[in-house]
Amino acid sequence: MTKTEFPPSIRSRPVYGELEPRAGIFHLIVADGEGADAVIALFAKAADAASMLAKSHILYTAGPNGTDEWDRIAALGAAQAQKAASVPTLLFRLARVLQDVQMGTQIYLTGTEGLMGQAERDIMALGFPHSDIQKEHRGSTVRRVQCVHCKGVTENVRTDPFQCSHCGLHLFVRDHYSRRLAAFQGVNIDAEDRGQVPPPVERFR
Amino acid sequence: MSGGPKLNVRVAEVVKVNDLITRFRFVARDGGLLPAFSGGAHTVVEMDDNGTRRLNPYSLMSDPEDRTGYEISVRRDDAGRGGSLYMHRHVRPGMDMVLSHPVNLFPLDNRARKHLFIAGGIGITPFLAMTRQLARFGGRFELHYATRNPALCAYGDSLKAAHGDRVHLYFDEQGDTLPLADLLSRQPLGTHLYCCGPKGMLNWVRSAAATAGWATHAVHFEEFTAPATGAPFAVTLERSGKTLTVGSTQSLLEAMEAAGVDAPYLCRGGACGQCETDVVRCDGRIDHRDHWLTPEDMATNTKIMPCVSRFEGRTLVIDR
Ligand code: FES
């Protein structure tokens, strides 16, 4: 099973559901890594999978842990399915797709938080309500974290604390999440006692 | 004080728009500027109708940038409770009146990439303010406005003149129907839909948007409705220790106010939630007419919205 149960936390920490097919004129699906399992489960739940596939566009990329299930996505037979080389190139393609889709489209995001968060950010920026975007977490729990000091974002953070890839400060990873930035917040851990940095623990994998 | 601070205004203009609709312009009595509002906001107009105090909500239709006055349009409802008839028959230029501060329960979502407006009849009023606001800030919109015939199409010409082919008019008597399904199927992602009109139109748009798979949070309705008439009923106010009879053209909220009970309110149209009151005992059926309570609250008769809802049965005791 590739699903993750996140422990209860502060309100800001995103929670995820399970993708459910909903009636719509079109289905836009964005997934990475183990998200492929959720995409397959989504179509398995559809009352008429063939007609849903005929109105679906899937964008997929491998997960940060290397999981690549593109063959299973391609085998579904959606009207359009594209594999991107990375998250940034997937988002580039998504931006183009979003120019053409109409209201009445159902949007499904699945896989890691970094991918789902960034896709959500770009869709939200067009005025689409974030609460109407379906999201299901699968696979890696590595985090996308913004350093609140230099504002630089570090991708695929595994340990807490970690060192900011931009300014080098040692950061404590909070559950405080920004939907607008699609990132968790990292706060300097030795601001008061310079050099007192606890040993990093692998909290996200 | 319930309903918040008041605005002391004077009627500056009364203009007959067509057979059913009259427009009123209010200015501040002290000659100053009125509080700012945004498109979609309404004001509650206080009327003293021969000893009966009426407070009716009306959408503000004037330019939100114009703080020298507020304008509303009132459709005469001969079968209504009398507020619109009072406005049409008794309100004259120069008269002093009292308004509530503007409240907006139908605002534009400014994150939208495009705004799609659907209006029926007098439901055009909030869109007059919204289109002015968007024209000023450069927002993208389309307005689809249905009325019975050209003579009843209030402000159709001025909307056309101001916004050109962004405005589409439909006349029922000419067999012209608003192509709703078609419209809903060709809006770019990020469009928000707003609808104000008669109940039938609201239901039609609500179900068409759901069928078309529209995002629930991108669909907005101007829900407030004037309280309807009904059979008189008795109610006991537990905390005030009073039992009153609510007359057939009176709302429960108005009956409490007439009895000197200070009850909370804001929209007086079942939309804002401000007047929500716990029911202590109910032997009978509450006629829930609001858009606020959850279906569970309604089914269990544990709460009532006194601004619009009524009661039928033996005993109703509320916590007020
Ligand atoms: S006063 Fe707004 S719901 Fe009753």
XYZ file of C-alpha atoms and ligand atoms in Angstrom:
529
model
C 0.000 0.000 0.000
C 1.376 3.384 -0.968
C -0.986 5.442 1.182
C 0.297 7.451 4.123
C -1.556 8.272 7.325
C -0.332 11.661 8.513
C -0.536 12.176 12.285
C -3.036 14.847 13.377
C -1.428 18.279 13.420
C -2.169 21.992 13.307
C -4.945 23.241 11.031
C -2.519 24.622 8.509
C -1.159 21.166 7.657
C -2.937 19.931 4.509
C -4.973 16.747 4.729
C -5.790 14.577 1.750
C -8.717 12.440 0.731
C -9.296 9.724 -1.821
C -9.916 10.492 -5.471
C -13.532 9.875 -6.468
C -14.835 10.100 -10.021
C -17.165 13.097 -10.395
C -19.344 14.030 -13.328
C -17.705 16.561 -15.589
C -17.111 17.543 -19.189
C -13.410 16.714 -18.841
C -11.009 15.155 -16.333
C -7.568 16.618 -15.706
C -5.311 14.309 -13.726
C -1.851 15.183 -12.416
C 0.250 12.489 -10.728
C 3.786 11.527 -9.765
C 5.414 8.305 -8.543
C 3.043 6.072 -6.578
C 0.185 8.425 -7.493
C -0.225 6.074 -10.452
C -1.894 3.612 -8.063
C -4.510 6.224 -7.108
C -5.132 7.056 -10.764
C -5.737 3.390 -11.551
C -8.025 3.074 -8.516
C -9.911 6.195 -9.665
C -10.781 4.681 -13.029
C -11.615 1.351 -11.382
C -14.288 3.199 -9.381
C -15.804 4.936 -12.418
C -19.238 3.715 -13.449
C -18.201 3.989 -17.082
C -14.396 3.965 -17.159
C -14.191 3.936 -20.950
C -16.164 7.134 -21.381
C -14.278 8.794 -18.513
C -10.951 7.825 -20.127
C -12.149 9.276 -23.420
C -12.483 12.660 -21.666
C -9.265 12.463 -19.602
C -5.875 14.104 -19.824
C -3.177 12.666 -17.530
C 0.144 14.372 -16.782
C 2.653 12.123 -15.038
C 6.234 12.213 -13.819
C 8.396 9.888 -11.700
C 8.388 10.425 -7.925
C 11.288 11.958 -5.936
C 12.151 8.418 -4.725
C 12.560 7.240 -8.321
C 9.241 5.342 -8.561
C 8.193 5.401 -12.188
C 4.919 3.707 -13.127
C 4.467 5.482 -16.438
C 3.826 2.186 -18.253
C 0.736 1.560 -16.140
C -0.538 5.091 -16.787
C 0.090 4.756 -20.534
C -1.731 1.405 -20.569
C -4.927 3.011 -19.253
C -5.699 4.461 -22.665
C -6.730 7.992 -21.695
C -7.540 10.435 -24.511
C -4.257 12.135 -23.673
C -1.447 11.028 -21.380
C 1.960 12.647 -21.222
C 5.062 11.820 -19.270
C 7.176 14.746 -18.139
C 10.857 14.474 -17.321
C 10.519 16.290 -14.008
C 8.085 18.248 -11.831
C 9.085 21.624 -13.326
C 8.561 20.375 -16.889
C 5.242 18.820 -15.881
C 4.123 22.181 -14.439
C 5.165 23.906 -17.655
C 2.952 21.562 -19.649
C 0.137 21.927 -17.118
C 0.179 25.695 -17.601
C -0.450 25.179 -21.315
C -3.246 22.657 -20.714
C -4.933 25.040 -18.256
C -5.217 27.677 -20.972
C -7.678 25.492 -22.864
C -9.760 23.637 -20.293
C -13.245 24.851 -19.462
C -15.309 25.057 -16.312
C -17.005 21.715 -15.780
C -13.591 20.029 -15.783
C -12.866 17.845 -12.762
C -9.351 18.131 -11.371
C -7.541 15.268 -9.602
C -4.038 15.544 -8.073
C -2.182 12.607 -6.573
C 1.300 11.620 -5.474
C 3.686 13.686 -3.393
C 2.865 16.899 -1.569
C 5.374 18.914 -3.581
C 3.755 18.020 -6.891
C 0.162 18.341 -5.666
C 0.888 21.644 -3.923
C 2.514 23.244 -6.941
C -0.186 22.050 -9.343
C -2.827 23.347 -6.913
C -1.034 26.699 -6.665
C -1.029 27.114 -10.462
C -4.685 26.080 -10.824
C -5.747 28.348 -7.952
C -3.926 31.265 -9.562
C -6.466 31.115 -12.399
C -9.335 31.600 -9.956
C -10.402 27.965 -9.627
C -11.422 27.244 -5.994
C -8.822 25.094 -4.237
C -11.576 23.376 -2.268
C -12.958 21.900 -5.492
C -9.633 20.251 -6.408
C -9.434 16.591 -5.328
C -6.130 15.463 -3.802
C -4.857 12.077 -2.636
C -1.394 11.590 -1.167
C 0.656 8.623 -2.316
C 4.296 7.675 -2.044
C 7.169 9.737 -0.713
C 6.655 12.149 2.187
C 9.641 14.391 1.412
C 8.776 18.044 1.779
C 9.080 21.237 -0.182
C 10.159 23.826 2.393
C 10.541 27.576 2.208
C 13.187 29.220 4.387
C 11.284 32.029 6.118
C 14.522 34.018 6.346
C 15.919 34.093 2.785
C 12.645 32.901 1.134
C 14.473 30.236 -0.859
C 12.644 26.942 -1.415
C 14.423 23.641 -0.863
C 12.869 20.620 -2.587
C 12.713 17.062 -1.282
C 13.680 17.788 2.315
C 14.206 14.533 4.260
C 15.566 15.592 7.599
C 14.580 17.880 10.421
C 16.459 20.108 10.929
C 18.013 20.605 7.525
C 20.292 23.194 6.007
C 18.698 25.764 3.674
C 20.031 25.162 0.163
C 20.110 28.914 -0.448
C 21.372 30.727 2.655
C 22.786 27.815 4.646
C 20.816 28.446 7.861
C 19.800 25.369 9.857
C 16.030 25.137 9.659
C 13.392 23.451 11.771
C 10.603 22.092 9.507
C 7.191 23.241 10.662
C 3.767 21.769 9.749
C 2.798 25.362 8.931
C 1.974 25.253 5.225
C 1.425 27.969 2.622
C -0.982 27.097 -0.179
C 0.080 30.182 -2.109
C 3.741 29.154 -2.007
C 3.025 25.404 -2.042
C 5.600 24.941 0.715
C 6.031 24.180 4.395
C 7.823 26.798 6.448
C 11.371 26.319 7.745
C 12.527 28.403 10.708
C 16.089 28.914 11.937
C 16.676 26.459 14.788
C 19.789 28.037 16.349
C 18.794 31.680 16.186
C 19.149 32.127 19.947
C 22.062 29.825 20.651
C 24.220 30.021 17.541
C 25.735 26.628 16.720
C 23.398 24.658 19.004
C 21.967 22.542 16.174
C 20.377 19.233 17.193
C 21.392 16.263 15.028
C 19.142 15.917 11.958
C 16.525 13.161 12.126
C 15.107 11.602 8.970
C 11.417 12.469 9.346
C 10.375 12.424 5.675
C 11.221 9.726 3.165
C -28.025 47.968 18.888
C -29.235 45.147 16.639
C -28.521 45.646 12.978
C -25.583 47.949 13.703
C -25.268 51.730 13.391
C -27.668 53.532 11.074
C -27.275 56.018 8.246
C -29.458 59.110 8.292
C -30.303 59.906 4.701
C -32.618 62.028 2.614
C -34.389 60.900 -0.542
C -32.783 62.859 -3.395
C -34.546 61.323 -6.387
C -37.481 59.061 -7.190
C -37.544 57.887 -10.811
C -40.086 55.604 -12.423
C -38.064 53.136 -14.508
C -40.986 51.155 -15.939
C -44.482 49.961 -14.990
C -43.164 47.879 -12.096
C -39.844 49.361 -11.088
C -38.961 52.649 -9.395
C -35.480 53.881 -8.538
C -34.608 55.809 -5.366
C -31.463 57.808 -4.648
C -30.452 58.560 -1.063
C -27.888 61.124 0.090
C -26.487 61.779 3.560
C -28.583 64.339 5.480
C -25.400 66.114 6.607
C -24.261 66.463 3.000
C -21.212 64.255 3.553
C -20.063 61.043 1.918
C -21.732 57.711 2.637
C -19.694 54.636 3.663
C -17.975 52.780 0.847
C -19.498 49.538 -0.428
C -18.613 46.891 -2.975
C -20.713 45.486 -5.813
C -23.280 42.965 -4.534
C -23.853 44.780 -1.217
C -27.325 45.596 0.085
C -28.780 48.056 2.554
C -31.760 47.594 4.846
C -34.299 50.402 4.377
C -36.387 51.336 7.415
C -39.982 52.319 6.742
C -42.674 53.569 9.023
C -45.772 52.299 7.240
C -48.624 53.784 9.220
C -47.244 52.590 12.513
C -45.903 49.293 11.146
C -42.129 49.307 11.115
C -40.728 47.601 8.044
C -37.082 46.896 7.348
C -36.491 45.583 3.852
C -33.160 44.719 2.239
C -32.400 46.061 -1.258
C -29.271 45.624 -3.371
C -27.246 48.767 -3.959
C -27.138 49.370 -7.705
C -25.154 52.587 -7.972
C -21.466 52.917 -8.772
C -19.471 51.723 -5.737
C -17.011 54.562 -6.412
C -19.759 57.155 -5.969
C -20.031 57.860 -2.269
C -22.246 60.924 -2.691
C -25.347 58.706 -2.764
C -26.810 55.196 -2.831
C -29.353 54.007 -5.372
C -31.775 51.103 -5.165
C -34.497 49.881 -7.498
C -37.704 48.505 -6.072
C -40.093 46.265 -7.945
C -43.710 46.734 -6.924
C -45.119 43.526 -5.477
C -48.888 43.885 -5.176
C -49.183 40.549 -3.353
C -46.246 41.200 -1.002
C -46.261 42.305 2.608
C -46.408 45.960 1.708
C -42.802 47.198 1.790
C -42.519 47.680 -1.947
C -45.954 49.316 -2.113
C -44.903 51.701 0.625
C -41.762 52.629 -1.289
C -43.754 53.204 -4.474
C -46.655 55.126 -2.919
C -45.204 57.095 -0.068
C -41.531 57.769 -0.625
C -40.962 61.184 -2.168
C -37.904 63.394 -2.772
C -36.914 65.355 0.311
C -38.161 62.712 2.766
C -35.870 61.699 5.627
C -35.197 57.971 5.897
C -32.880 55.605 7.750
C -30.689 52.935 6.140
C -28.384 50.283 7.553
C -24.711 50.294 6.676
C -24.085 48.309 3.496
C -23.530 44.569 3.998
C -22.198 42.348 1.231
C -23.360 38.720 1.185
C -22.930 38.461 -2.591
C -19.427 39.771 -3.279
C -17.314 39.308 -6.383
C -14.585 36.721 -5.977
C -11.719 38.822 -7.243
C -9.528 35.786 -7.803
C -11.752 34.796 -10.734
C -10.307 34.891 -14.221
C -13.729 35.825 -15.546
C -17.144 36.635 -14.064
C -20.333 35.231 -15.614
C -23.492 37.032 -14.452
C -26.986 35.632 -14.866
C -29.875 37.934 -13.956
C -33.634 37.573 -14.071
C -35.949 40.604 -13.755
C -35.242 42.849 -10.767
C -32.302 40.517 -10.007
C -30.311 42.820 -12.277
C -29.659 45.346 -9.467
C -26.507 43.894 -7.833
C -24.984 43.401 -11.288
C -25.373 47.100 -12.085
C -22.920 47.852 -9.269
C -20.693 44.860 -10.025
C -20.307 45.648 -13.739
C -19.426 49.254 -12.904
C -16.847 48.055 -10.410
C -15.319 45.620 -12.908
C -15.350 48.118 -15.765
C -13.293 50.421 -13.565
C -10.778 47.797 -12.501
C -10.595 46.063 -15.857
C -12.186 42.745 -14.829
C -13.476 40.395 -17.504
C -17.220 39.704 -17.390
C -20.273 38.676 -19.383
C -23.837 39.524 -18.339
C -26.880 37.506 -19.419
C -30.133 39.185 -18.443
C -33.612 37.734 -18.949
C -36.873 39.687 -18.633
C -40.427 39.273 -19.885
C -40.243 41.885 -22.634
C -38.215 44.939 -23.679
C -40.513 47.302 -21.749
C -39.707 45.496 -18.480
C -36.008 45.184 -19.211
C -34.889 47.802 -16.683
C -31.467 49.305 -17.448
C -31.022 47.016 -20.479
C -30.237 49.945 -22.757
C -27.817 51.649 -20.414
C -26.003 48.360 -19.754
C -25.697 47.798 -23.507
C -24.454 51.336 -24.001
C -21.866 51.012 -21.243
C -20.611 47.485 -21.877
C -21.532 46.629 -25.477
C -21.455 42.984 -26.453
C -20.523 41.876 -22.960
C -24.258 42.313 -22.246
C -26.845 39.861 -23.625
C -30.587 40.432 -23.243
C -33.338 37.805 -23.501
C -37.108 38.377 -23.653
C -39.319 35.491 -22.529
C -42.398 36.711 -24.407
C -40.420 36.589 -27.637
C -39.515 32.974 -26.945
C -35.937 33.972 -26.327
C -34.408 31.673 -23.732
C -31.101 32.150 -22.050
C -28.844 29.386 -23.490
C -27.721 28.257 -20.060
C -26.268 24.810 -20.818
C -24.328 26.219 -23.735
C -23.005 29.124 -21.674
C -21.898 26.844 -18.855
C -20.034 24.553 -21.251
C -17.773 27.221 -22.708
C -16.268 29.195 -19.848
C -12.531 29.154 -19.215
C -11.290 27.409 -16.090
C -11.348 29.920 -13.236
C -14.653 31.546 -14.255
C -17.056 32.299 -11.406
C -20.817 32.280 -11.918
C -23.206 34.658 -10.108
C -26.969 34.435 -10.292
C -29.702 36.724 -8.967
C -33.309 36.400 -9.962
C -36.581 34.685 -9.153
C -36.530 31.409 -7.255
C -37.237 29.351 -10.368
C -34.189 30.794 -12.069
C -31.949 30.175 -9.057
C -33.012 26.518 -8.976
C -32.550 26.167 -12.722
C -29.031 27.606 -12.591
C -28.127 25.614 -9.489
C -29.040 22.291 -11.069
C -27.575 23.138 -14.486
C -24.236 24.093 -12.878
C -24.171 20.833 -10.923
C -24.986 18.787 -14.028
C -22.264 20.585 -15.980
C -19.723 19.653 -13.282
C -19.025 23.208 -12.168
C -16.858 23.667 -9.074
C -19.276 24.259 -6.185
C -17.292 27.180 -4.789
C -17.296 28.983 -8.139
C -21.092 29.319 -8.169
C -22.674 32.155 -6.181
C -26.304 33.042 -5.548
C -27.951 36.154 -4.203
C -30.207 34.282 -1.862
C -31.964 36.767 0.276
C -35.664 36.763 -0.086
C -38.237 39.048 1.403
C -40.138 37.275 4.175
C -43.356 35.831 2.796
C -46.785 36.125 4.315
C -48.459 33.246 6.170
C -50.977 32.341 8.829
C -50.570 34.150 12.197
C -48.914 32.118 14.961
C -48.016 32.448 18.627
C -44.509 32.275 20.016
C -43.075 32.430 23.522
C -39.774 34.203 24.122
C -38.313 32.386 27.098
C -35.642 34.855 28.232
C -37.824 37.942 27.754
C -40.788 36.186 29.339
C -43.160 37.300 26.588
C -45.693 35.557 24.399
C -46.542 37.243 21.112
C -48.651 36.703 18.065
C -46.900 37.078 14.725
C -49.308 38.654 12.258
C -49.793 37.305 8.772
C -47.844 40.095 7.058
C -45.253 40.341 9.808
C -42.096 38.292 10.310
C -41.215 36.756 13.670
C -38.283 39.189 13.851
C -40.587 42.154 13.220
C -43.030 40.903 15.848
C -40.215 40.700 18.418
C -39.068 44.205 17.529
C -42.617 45.544 17.793
C -42.764 44.027 21.299
C -39.606 45.893 22.272
C -37.298 42.875 22.210
C -33.810 43.616 20.912
C -33.150 40.703 18.556
C -30.036 40.426 16.359
C -30.212 40.730 12.557
C -28.222 41.840 9.574
C -29.711 40.884 6.193
C -33.340 40.236 7.176
C -33.478 37.825 4.279
C -32.385 34.427 5.621
C -28.864 34.601 4.234
C -26.408 35.993 6.784
C -26.996 33.820 9.854
C -27.034 36.724 12.293
C -30.559 36.131 13.644
C -30.113 32.381 14.345
C -32.080 31.483 17.472
C -32.277 28.259 19.479
C -35.663 26.598 19.754
C -36.467 25.549 23.314
C -39.682 23.671 22.561
C -41.529 22.980 19.356
C -44.812 21.153 19.087
C -45.641 21.646 15.439
C -43.797 22.409 12.251
C -41.310 25.213 11.584
C -41.554 26.517 8.052
C -37.834 27.083 7.407
C -37.424 29.653 4.638
C -33.769 30.604 5.122
C -30.601 29.666 3.235
C -28.525 29.437 6.366
C -29.399 26.436 8.549
C -28.109 22.987 7.657
C -30.677 20.412 6.538
C -30.091 18.605 9.887
C -30.826 21.754 11.910
C -33.988 22.228 9.884
C -35.141 18.640 10.208
C -34.652 18.542 13.972
C -36.378 21.914 14.548
C -33.670 22.961 17.016
C -33.043 26.356 15.418
C -35.034 29.041 13.661
C -34.181 32.125 11.598
C -36.779 34.686 12.772
C -36.222 37.072 9.858
C -37.953 34.776 7.354
C -39.204 31.552 8.934
C -42.664 30.862 10.301
C -44.413 28.259 12.440
C -47.529 26.149 12.322
C -48.719 24.110 15.296
C -49.423 24.260 19.017
C -46.360 25.564 20.842
C -43.169 27.324 19.859
C -40.757 28.512 22.568
C -37.510 30.176 21.523
C -34.435 31.293 23.436
C -34.751 35.065 23.181
S -31.043 38.422 9.614
Fe -29.743 37.446 8.163
S -30.439 35.402 8.301
Fe -31.852 36.438 9.537
